[in-house]
Coordinates of C-alpha atoms in Angstrom, one line a residue:
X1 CA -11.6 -1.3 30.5
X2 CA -8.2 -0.9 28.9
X3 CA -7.9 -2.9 25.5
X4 CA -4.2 -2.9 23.9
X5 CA -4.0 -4.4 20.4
X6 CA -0.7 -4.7 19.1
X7 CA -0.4 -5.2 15.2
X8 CA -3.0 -2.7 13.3
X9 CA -3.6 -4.8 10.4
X10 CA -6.9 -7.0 9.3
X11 CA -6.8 -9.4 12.5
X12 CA -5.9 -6.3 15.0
X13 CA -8.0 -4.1 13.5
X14 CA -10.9 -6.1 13.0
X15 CA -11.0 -7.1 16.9
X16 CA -10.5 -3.7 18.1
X17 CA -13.4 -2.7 15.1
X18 CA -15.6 -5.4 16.9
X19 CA -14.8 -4.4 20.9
X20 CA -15.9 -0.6 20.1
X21 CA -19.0 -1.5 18.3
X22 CA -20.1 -3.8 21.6
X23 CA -18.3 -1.9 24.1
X24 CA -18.3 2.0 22.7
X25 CA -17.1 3.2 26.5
X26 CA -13.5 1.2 26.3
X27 CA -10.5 2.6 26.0
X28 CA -8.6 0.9 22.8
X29 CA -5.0 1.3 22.0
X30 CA -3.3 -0.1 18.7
X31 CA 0.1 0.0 18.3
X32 CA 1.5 0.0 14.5
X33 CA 4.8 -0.3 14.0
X34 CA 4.3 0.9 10.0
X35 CA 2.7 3.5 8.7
X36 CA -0.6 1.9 7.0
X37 CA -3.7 0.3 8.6
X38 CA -6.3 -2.5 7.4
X39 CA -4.3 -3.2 4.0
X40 CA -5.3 -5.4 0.8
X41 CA -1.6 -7.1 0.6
X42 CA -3.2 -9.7 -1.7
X43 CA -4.1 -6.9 -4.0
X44 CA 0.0 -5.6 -4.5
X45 CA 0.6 -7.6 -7.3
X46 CA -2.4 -6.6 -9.2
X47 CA -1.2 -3.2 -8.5
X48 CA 2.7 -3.3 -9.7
X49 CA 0.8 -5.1 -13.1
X50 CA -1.7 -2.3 -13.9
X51 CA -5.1 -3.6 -12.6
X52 CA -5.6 -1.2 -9.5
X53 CA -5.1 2.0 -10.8
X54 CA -4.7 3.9 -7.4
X55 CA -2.0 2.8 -4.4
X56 CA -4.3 4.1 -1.9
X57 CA -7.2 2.0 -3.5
X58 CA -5.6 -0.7 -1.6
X59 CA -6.1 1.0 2.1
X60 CA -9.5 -0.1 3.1
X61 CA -9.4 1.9 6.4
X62 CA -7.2 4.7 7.2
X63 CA -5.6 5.2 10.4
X64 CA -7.7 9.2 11.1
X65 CA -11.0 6.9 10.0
X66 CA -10.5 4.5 12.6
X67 CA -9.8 7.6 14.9
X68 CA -12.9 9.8 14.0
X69 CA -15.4 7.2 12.5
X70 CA -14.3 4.1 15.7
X71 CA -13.0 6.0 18.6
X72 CA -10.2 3.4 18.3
X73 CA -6.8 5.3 19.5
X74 CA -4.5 4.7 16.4
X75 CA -0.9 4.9 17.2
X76 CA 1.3 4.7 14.2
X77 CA 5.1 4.6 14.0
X78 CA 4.8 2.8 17.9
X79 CA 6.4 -0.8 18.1
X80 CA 5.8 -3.3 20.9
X81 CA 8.9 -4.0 22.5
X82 CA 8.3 -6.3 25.6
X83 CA 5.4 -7.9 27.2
X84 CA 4.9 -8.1 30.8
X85 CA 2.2 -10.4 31.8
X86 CA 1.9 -10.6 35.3
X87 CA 1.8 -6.5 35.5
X88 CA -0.1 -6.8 31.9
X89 CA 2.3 -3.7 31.1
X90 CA 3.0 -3.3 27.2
X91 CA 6.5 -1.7 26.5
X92 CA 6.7 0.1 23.2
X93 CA 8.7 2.1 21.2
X94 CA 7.1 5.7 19.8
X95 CA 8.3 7.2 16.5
X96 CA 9.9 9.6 17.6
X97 CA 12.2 6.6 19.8
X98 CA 10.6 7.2 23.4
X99 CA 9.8 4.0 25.3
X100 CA 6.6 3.9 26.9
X101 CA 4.6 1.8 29.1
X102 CA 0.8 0.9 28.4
X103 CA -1.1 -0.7 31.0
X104 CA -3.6 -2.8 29.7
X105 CA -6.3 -5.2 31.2
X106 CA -7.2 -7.5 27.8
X107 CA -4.4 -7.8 25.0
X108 CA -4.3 -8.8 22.1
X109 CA -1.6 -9.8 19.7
X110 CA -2.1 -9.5 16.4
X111 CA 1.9 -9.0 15.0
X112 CA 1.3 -10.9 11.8
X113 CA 4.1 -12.3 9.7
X114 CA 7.1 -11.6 7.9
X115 CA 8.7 -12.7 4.4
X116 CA 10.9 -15.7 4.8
X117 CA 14.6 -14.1 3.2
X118 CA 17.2 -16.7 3.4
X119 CA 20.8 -14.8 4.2
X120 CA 22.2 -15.5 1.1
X121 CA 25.7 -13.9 0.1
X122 CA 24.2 -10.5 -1.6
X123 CA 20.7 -10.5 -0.4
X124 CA 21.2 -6.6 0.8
X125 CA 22.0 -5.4 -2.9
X126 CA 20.1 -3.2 -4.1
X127 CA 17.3 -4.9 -6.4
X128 CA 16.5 -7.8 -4.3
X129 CA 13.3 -7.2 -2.2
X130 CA 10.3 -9.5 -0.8
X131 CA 7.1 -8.1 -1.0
X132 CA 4.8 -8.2 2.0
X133 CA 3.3 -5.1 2.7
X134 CA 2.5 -1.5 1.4
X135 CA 6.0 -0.3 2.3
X136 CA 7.4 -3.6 -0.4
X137 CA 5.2 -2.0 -2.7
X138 CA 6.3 1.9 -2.7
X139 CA 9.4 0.0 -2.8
X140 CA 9.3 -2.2 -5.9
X141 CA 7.2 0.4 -7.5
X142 CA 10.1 2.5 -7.1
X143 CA 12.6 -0.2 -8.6
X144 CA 10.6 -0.4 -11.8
X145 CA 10.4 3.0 -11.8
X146 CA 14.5 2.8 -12.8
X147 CA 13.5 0.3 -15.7
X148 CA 14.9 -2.6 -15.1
X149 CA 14.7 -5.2 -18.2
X150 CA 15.1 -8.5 -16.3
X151 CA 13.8 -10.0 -12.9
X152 CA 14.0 -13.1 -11.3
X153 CA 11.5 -14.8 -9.1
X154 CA 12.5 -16.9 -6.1
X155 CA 9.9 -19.0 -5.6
X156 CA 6.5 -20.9 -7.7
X157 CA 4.3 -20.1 -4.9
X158 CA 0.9 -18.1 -5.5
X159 CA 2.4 -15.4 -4.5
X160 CA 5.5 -16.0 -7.2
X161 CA 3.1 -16.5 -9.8
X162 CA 1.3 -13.5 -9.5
X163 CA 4.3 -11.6 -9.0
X164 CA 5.7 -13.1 -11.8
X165 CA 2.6 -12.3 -14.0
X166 CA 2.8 -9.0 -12.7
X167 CA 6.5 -7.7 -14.0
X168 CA 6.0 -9.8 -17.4
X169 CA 2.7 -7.0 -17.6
X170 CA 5.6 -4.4 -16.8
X171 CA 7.4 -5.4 -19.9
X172 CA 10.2 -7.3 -18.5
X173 CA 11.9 -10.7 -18.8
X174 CA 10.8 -12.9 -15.9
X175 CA 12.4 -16.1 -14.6
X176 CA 10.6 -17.8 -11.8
X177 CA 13.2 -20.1 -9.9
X178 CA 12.4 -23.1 -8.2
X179 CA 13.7 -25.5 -5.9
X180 CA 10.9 -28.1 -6.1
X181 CA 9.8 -30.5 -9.3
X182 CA 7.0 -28.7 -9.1
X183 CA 4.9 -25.2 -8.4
X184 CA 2.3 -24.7 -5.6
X185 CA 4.3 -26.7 -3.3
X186 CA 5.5 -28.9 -6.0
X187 CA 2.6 -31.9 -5.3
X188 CA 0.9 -32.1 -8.6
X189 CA 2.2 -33.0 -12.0
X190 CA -0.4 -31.9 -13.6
X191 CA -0.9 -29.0 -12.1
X192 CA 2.8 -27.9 -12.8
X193 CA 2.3 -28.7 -16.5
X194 CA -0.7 -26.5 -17.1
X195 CA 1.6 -23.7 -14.9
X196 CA 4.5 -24.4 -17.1
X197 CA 2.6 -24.2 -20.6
X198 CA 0.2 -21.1 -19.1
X199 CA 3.6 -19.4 -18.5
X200 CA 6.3 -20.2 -21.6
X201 CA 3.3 -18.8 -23.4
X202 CA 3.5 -15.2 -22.1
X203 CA 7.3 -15.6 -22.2
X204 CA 8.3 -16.8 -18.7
X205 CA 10.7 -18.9 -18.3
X206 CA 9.8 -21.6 -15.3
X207 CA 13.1 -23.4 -13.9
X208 CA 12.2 -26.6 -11.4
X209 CA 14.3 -28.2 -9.2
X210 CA 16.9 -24.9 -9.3
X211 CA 17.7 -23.6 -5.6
X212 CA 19.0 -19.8 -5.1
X213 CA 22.8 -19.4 -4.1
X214 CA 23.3 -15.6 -3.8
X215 CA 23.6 -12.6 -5.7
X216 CA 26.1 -10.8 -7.2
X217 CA 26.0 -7.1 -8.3
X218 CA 27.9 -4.0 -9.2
X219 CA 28.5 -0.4 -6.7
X220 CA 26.0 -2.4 -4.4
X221 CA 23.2 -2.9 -7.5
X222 CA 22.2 -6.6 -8.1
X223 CA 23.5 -8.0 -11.3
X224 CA 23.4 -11.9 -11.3
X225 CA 21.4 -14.3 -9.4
X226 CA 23.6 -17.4 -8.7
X227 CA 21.7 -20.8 -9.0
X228 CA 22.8 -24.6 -8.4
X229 CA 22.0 -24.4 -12.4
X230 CA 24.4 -21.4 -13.4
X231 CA 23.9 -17.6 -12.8
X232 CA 21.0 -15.7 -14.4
X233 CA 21.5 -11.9 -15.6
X234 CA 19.0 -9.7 -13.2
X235 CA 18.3 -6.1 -12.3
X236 CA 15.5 -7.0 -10.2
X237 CA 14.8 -10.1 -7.6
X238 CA 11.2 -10.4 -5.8
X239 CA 11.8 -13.5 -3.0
X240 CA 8.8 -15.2 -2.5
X241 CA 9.0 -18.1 0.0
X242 CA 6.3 -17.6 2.0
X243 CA 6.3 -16.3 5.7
X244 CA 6.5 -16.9 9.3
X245 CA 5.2 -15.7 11.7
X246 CA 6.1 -12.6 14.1
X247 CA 5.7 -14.3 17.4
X248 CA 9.4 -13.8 19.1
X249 CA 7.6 -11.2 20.9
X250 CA 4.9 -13.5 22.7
X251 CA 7.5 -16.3 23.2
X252 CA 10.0 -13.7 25.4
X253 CA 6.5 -13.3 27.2
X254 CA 5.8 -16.6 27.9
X255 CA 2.7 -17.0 25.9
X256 CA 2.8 -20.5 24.2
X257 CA 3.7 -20.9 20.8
X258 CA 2.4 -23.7 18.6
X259 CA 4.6 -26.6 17.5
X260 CA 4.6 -24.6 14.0
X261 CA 5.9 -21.4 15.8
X262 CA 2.6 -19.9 15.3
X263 CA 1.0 -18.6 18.6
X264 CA -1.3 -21.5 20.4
X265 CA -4.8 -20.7 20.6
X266 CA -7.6 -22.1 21.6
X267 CA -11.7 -21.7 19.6
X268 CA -11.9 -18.8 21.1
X269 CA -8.9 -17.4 20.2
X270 CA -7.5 -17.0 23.7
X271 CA -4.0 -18.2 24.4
X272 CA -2.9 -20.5 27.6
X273 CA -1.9 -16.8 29.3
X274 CA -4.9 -14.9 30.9
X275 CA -6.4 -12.2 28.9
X276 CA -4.1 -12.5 26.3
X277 CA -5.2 -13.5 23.3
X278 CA -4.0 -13.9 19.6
X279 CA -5.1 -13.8 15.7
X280 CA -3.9 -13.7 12.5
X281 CA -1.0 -14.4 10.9
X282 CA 1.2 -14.8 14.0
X283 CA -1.7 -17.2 15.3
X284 CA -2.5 -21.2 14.4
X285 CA -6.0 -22.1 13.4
X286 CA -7.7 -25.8 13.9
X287 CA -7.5 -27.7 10.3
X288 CA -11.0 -28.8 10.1
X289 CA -10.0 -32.0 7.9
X290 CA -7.1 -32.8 10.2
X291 CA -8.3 -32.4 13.4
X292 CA -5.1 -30.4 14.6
X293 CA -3.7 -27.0 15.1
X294 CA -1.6 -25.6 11.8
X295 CA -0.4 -22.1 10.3
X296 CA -2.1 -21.1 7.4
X297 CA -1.9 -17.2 6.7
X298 CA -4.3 -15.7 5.0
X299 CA -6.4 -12.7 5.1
X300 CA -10.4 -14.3 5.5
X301 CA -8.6 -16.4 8.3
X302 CA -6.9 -13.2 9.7
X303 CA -10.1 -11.0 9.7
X304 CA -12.7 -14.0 11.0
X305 CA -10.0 -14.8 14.0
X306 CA -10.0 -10.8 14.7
X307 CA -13.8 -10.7 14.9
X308 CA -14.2 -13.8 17.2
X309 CA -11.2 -12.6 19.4
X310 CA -12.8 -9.2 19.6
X311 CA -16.2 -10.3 21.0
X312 CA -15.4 -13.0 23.7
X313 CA -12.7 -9.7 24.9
X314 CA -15.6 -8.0 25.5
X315 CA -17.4 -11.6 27.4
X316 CA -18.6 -12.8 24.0
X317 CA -19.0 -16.5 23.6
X318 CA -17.6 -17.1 20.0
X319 CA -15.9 -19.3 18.7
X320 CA -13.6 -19.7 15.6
X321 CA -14.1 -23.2 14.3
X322 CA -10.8 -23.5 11.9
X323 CA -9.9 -24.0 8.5
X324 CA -9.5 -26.3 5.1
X325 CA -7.0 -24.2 3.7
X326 CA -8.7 -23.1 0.4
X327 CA -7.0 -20.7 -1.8
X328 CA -7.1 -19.4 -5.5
X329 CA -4.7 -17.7 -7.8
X330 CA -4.3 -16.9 -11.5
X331 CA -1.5 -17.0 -13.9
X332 CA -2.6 -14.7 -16.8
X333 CA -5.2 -16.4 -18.3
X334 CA -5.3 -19.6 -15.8
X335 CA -6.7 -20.1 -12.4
X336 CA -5.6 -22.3 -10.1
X337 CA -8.0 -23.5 -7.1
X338 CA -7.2 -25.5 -4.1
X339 CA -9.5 -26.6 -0.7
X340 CA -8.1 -29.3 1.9
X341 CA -4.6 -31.1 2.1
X342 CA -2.8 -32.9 -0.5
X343 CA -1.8 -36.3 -1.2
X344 CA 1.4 -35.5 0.7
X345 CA 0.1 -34.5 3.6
X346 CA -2.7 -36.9 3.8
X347 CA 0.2 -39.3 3.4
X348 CA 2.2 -37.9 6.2
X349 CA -0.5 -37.5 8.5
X350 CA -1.0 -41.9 8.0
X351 CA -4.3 -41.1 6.1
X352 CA -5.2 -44.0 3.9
X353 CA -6.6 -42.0 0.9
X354 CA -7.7 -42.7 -2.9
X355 CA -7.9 -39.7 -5.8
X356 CA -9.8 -39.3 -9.0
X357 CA -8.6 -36.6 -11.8
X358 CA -11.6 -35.4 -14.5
X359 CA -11.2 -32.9 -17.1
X360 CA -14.3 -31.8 -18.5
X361 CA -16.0 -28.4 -20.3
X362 CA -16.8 -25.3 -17.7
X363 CA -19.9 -24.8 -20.0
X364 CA -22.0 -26.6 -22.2
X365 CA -20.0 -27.7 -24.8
X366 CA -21.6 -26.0 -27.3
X367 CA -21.5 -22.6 -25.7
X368 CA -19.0 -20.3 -27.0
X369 CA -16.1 -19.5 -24.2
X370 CA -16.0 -23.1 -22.8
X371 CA -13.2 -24.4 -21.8
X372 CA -11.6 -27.7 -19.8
X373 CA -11.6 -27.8 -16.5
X374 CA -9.4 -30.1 -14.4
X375 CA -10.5 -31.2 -11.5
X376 CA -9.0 -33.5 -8.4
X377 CA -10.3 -35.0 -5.6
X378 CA -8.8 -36.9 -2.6
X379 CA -11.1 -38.8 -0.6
X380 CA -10.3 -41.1 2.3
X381 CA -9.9 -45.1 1.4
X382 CA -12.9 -45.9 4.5
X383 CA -15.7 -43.3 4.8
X384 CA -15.1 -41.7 1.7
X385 CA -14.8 -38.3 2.8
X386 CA -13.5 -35.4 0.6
X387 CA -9.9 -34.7 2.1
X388 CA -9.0 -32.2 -0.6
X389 CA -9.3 -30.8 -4.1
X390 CA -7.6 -29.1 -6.8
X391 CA -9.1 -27.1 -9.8
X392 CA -7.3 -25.9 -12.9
X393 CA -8.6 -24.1 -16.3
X394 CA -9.3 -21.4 -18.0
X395 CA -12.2 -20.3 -16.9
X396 CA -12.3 -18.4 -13.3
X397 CA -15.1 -20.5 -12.2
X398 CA -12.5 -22.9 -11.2
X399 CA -11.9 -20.4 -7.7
X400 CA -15.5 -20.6 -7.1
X401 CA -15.9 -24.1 -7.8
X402 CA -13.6 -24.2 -5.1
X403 CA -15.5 -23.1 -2.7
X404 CA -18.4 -26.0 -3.5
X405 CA -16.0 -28.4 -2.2
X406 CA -14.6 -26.1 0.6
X407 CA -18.2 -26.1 1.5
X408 CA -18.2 -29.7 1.4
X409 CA -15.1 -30.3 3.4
X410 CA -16.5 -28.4 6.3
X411 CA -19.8 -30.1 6.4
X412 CA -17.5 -33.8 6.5
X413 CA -19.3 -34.6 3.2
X414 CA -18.6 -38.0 1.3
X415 CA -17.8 -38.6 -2.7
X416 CA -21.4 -40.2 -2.6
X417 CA -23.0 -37.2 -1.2
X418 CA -21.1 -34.7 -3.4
X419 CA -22.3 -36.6 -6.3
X420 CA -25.7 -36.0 -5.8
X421 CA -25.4 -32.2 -5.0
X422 CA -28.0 -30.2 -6.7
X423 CA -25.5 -27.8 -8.4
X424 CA -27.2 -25.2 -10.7
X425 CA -27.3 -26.0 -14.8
X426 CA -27.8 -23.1 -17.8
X427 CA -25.4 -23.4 -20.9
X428 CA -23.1 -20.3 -20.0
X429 CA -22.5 -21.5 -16.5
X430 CA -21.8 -25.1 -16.4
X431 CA -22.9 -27.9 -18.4
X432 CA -25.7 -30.3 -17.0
X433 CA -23.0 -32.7 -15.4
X434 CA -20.9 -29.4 -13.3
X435 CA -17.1 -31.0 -13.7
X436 CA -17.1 -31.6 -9.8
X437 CA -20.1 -33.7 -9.9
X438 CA -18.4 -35.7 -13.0
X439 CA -15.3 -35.9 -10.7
X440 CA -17.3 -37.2 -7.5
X441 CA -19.4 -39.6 -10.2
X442 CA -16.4 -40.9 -11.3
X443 CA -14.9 -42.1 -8.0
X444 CA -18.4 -43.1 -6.8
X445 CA -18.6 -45.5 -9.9
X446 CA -15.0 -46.5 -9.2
X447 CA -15.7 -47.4 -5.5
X448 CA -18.8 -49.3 -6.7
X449 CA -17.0 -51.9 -9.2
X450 CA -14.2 -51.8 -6.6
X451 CA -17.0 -53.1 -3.7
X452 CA -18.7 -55.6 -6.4
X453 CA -15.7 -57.4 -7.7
X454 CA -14.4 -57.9 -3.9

């Protein structure tokens, strides 16, 4: 059997890691267009600041390991050109430029996603990079290497926060510009106040509702960044606007794309063309709270899709449930925390919803180190149902907090029923009410007067 997996990053590489350990005898091909398998991209900006030590610390699997240790056939440098699905013949480019034809009998795609750059006047100078992958690294980390003094951030994303925290470690002056009235997708006042504050106190300057022009610069080196608000002096840019996904290839194939331009797939990660299938960031995933396909990139969701598409390509029977979209950052001393949809998009999607906000002590009040937590739920107005949550504080328990309530979301649990979890209690970890049970208490005693005075 002739396996062809085409992206060699967590998805690809954790499907073609599953088909050899079930199916040793196969023949499996990845094709790599870059030169760097199975990757930690979420662990770049921790990097540029100082944290991981060692570039190649953030390589969890190296393309000779998968060769010698897998018996997977590694080909790096080689990009998919074409895909022919009724002689299920995969055209590619080598590194050397040669085209080449790879037969296959089970595909998968697994292209991932690139770094949304608008084509703003100046975006080529020199200076102004996005940072997706271990070649955006080496890159950056070869900007600062020339010293620049100020940078701008496009963008109050996660990934503009922590890229933001990142060069302010390096020493220089960091705006963050941003087109929304707020950060994180600009839905939370709140939110966007303890962001604002958290920054301005490391010295980052935080500009809302300010939209990117262009850039300027000087014997093709970026000088200014042009804004609706006036130009700001730079010598470095990082845009961060999220991505989309690389499925232009599977579309000129005929494989189905999603209405989000993600690749369509189904639980078992098999797309409407036969033996084709698809995962990771070029893929959609089921939102478990809204009952409907959506693209949400990110790396558990790459590397769970991978494993469920490699096992039913070798007849497994798996399936890959979906998603709640939970997600943590931190902004120097502040973490940020977020599981299901927003008010916004419960709004769009005509979900009649109610919310409660809490701020209460991450410890025992009288234990040293304790500090607020924020905490907000959204619940629907009829069953009561958790339909999302955001966490805020000091205290990094807020990410795993988190996951109490992405727990909950996937188990369709109510306000009631959260509010009488049996969450664990000792001083240093929580006080004997945990903030999300004071949250969920809260509403509950809010629904209650609500029900008794109608």
């Amino acid at each position: 059997m002739r396996i062809v997996v085409i992206g060699g990053d967590a998805a690809g590489m954790s499907a073609a890691s599953q088909i050899k350990r079930r199916r040793k005898d196969w023949q499996v091909t990845v094709l790599e267009k870059g030169r760097f398998t199975s990757y930690a991209s979420c662990g770049i900006p921790y990097f540029l600041a100082g944290d991981v030590a060692d570039f190649d610390d953030l390589v969890i699997v190296t393309p000779e390991q998968f060769r010698e240790k897998r018996g997977i056939d590694v080909r790096m440098g080689w990009e998919a050109t074409s895909i022919d699905t009724q002689d299920k013949i995969v055209g590619a480019r080598t590194e050397s430029g040669s085209l080449e034809a790879l037969p296959y009998d089970r595909l998968l795609v697994a292209t991932g996603a690139s770094p949304i750059v608008p084509r703003w006047p100046g975006v080529d100078l020199a200076g102004v990079t996005a940072v997706r992958n271990l070649e955006d690294a080496k890159r950056l980390e070869g900007l600062l290497a020339e010293e620049p003094r100020r940078a701008v951030v496009v963008g109050g994303g996660y990934v503009g926060l922590e890229m933001a925290e990142a060069l302010r470690r390096r020493g220089l002056e960091v705006t963050i510009v941003e087109k929304l009235a707020g950060v994180m997708g600009g839905a939370e006042a709140e939110l966007t106040r303890m962001v604002l504050e958290e920054a301005e106190r490391h010295g980052i300057r935080l500009l809302l509702e300010t939209s990117v022009e262009g850039f300027q610069g000087t014997a093709g080196r970026l000088t200014t960044v042009e804004t609706d608000g006036g130009n700001l002096p730079a010598d470095l840019a990082v845009v961060s606007l999220g991505v989309r996904p690389n499925s232009a290839l599977a579309a000129e194939a005929g494989i189905a794309l999603g209405s989000s331009g993600a690749i369509h797939v189904d639980v078992s990660q098999r797309t409407d063309t036969e033996d084709v299938f698809a995962a990771g960031d070029c893929a959609e995933a089921n939102h478990l709270v809204l009952g409907r396909p959506v693209y949400i990139p990110l790396a558990l969701t790459a590397n769970r899709q991978g494993r469920v598409a490699g096992a039913n390509m070798t007849g497994g029977q798996e399936r890959f449930p979906g998603v709640v979209g939970s997600a943590v950052t931190r902004l120097f001393d502040l973490t940020i925390a977020r599981t299901g949809i927003d008010e916004a998009t419960a709004e769009s999607a005509g979900i009649a919803f109610e919310t409660v906000t809490t701020k209460a002590p991450s410890k025992a009040h009288y234990y040293p180190g304790h500090a607020p937590l924020w905490v907000k739920l959204v619940f629907r107005s009829d069953n009561h149902k958790l339909l999302g949550a955001w966490l805020v504080g000091r205290d990094p328990s807020a990410g795993k907090r988190a996951d109490v309530l992405a727990v909950a979301l996937s188990a369709g649990m109510s306000i009631e029923q959260i509010a009488d979890l049996d969450l664990t209690y000792a001083p240093p970890f929580a006080p004997v009410w945990d903030p999300i049970l004071q949250a969920a208490n809260k509403a509950r005693f809010r629904l209650a007067r609500e029900q008794n005075s109608g």
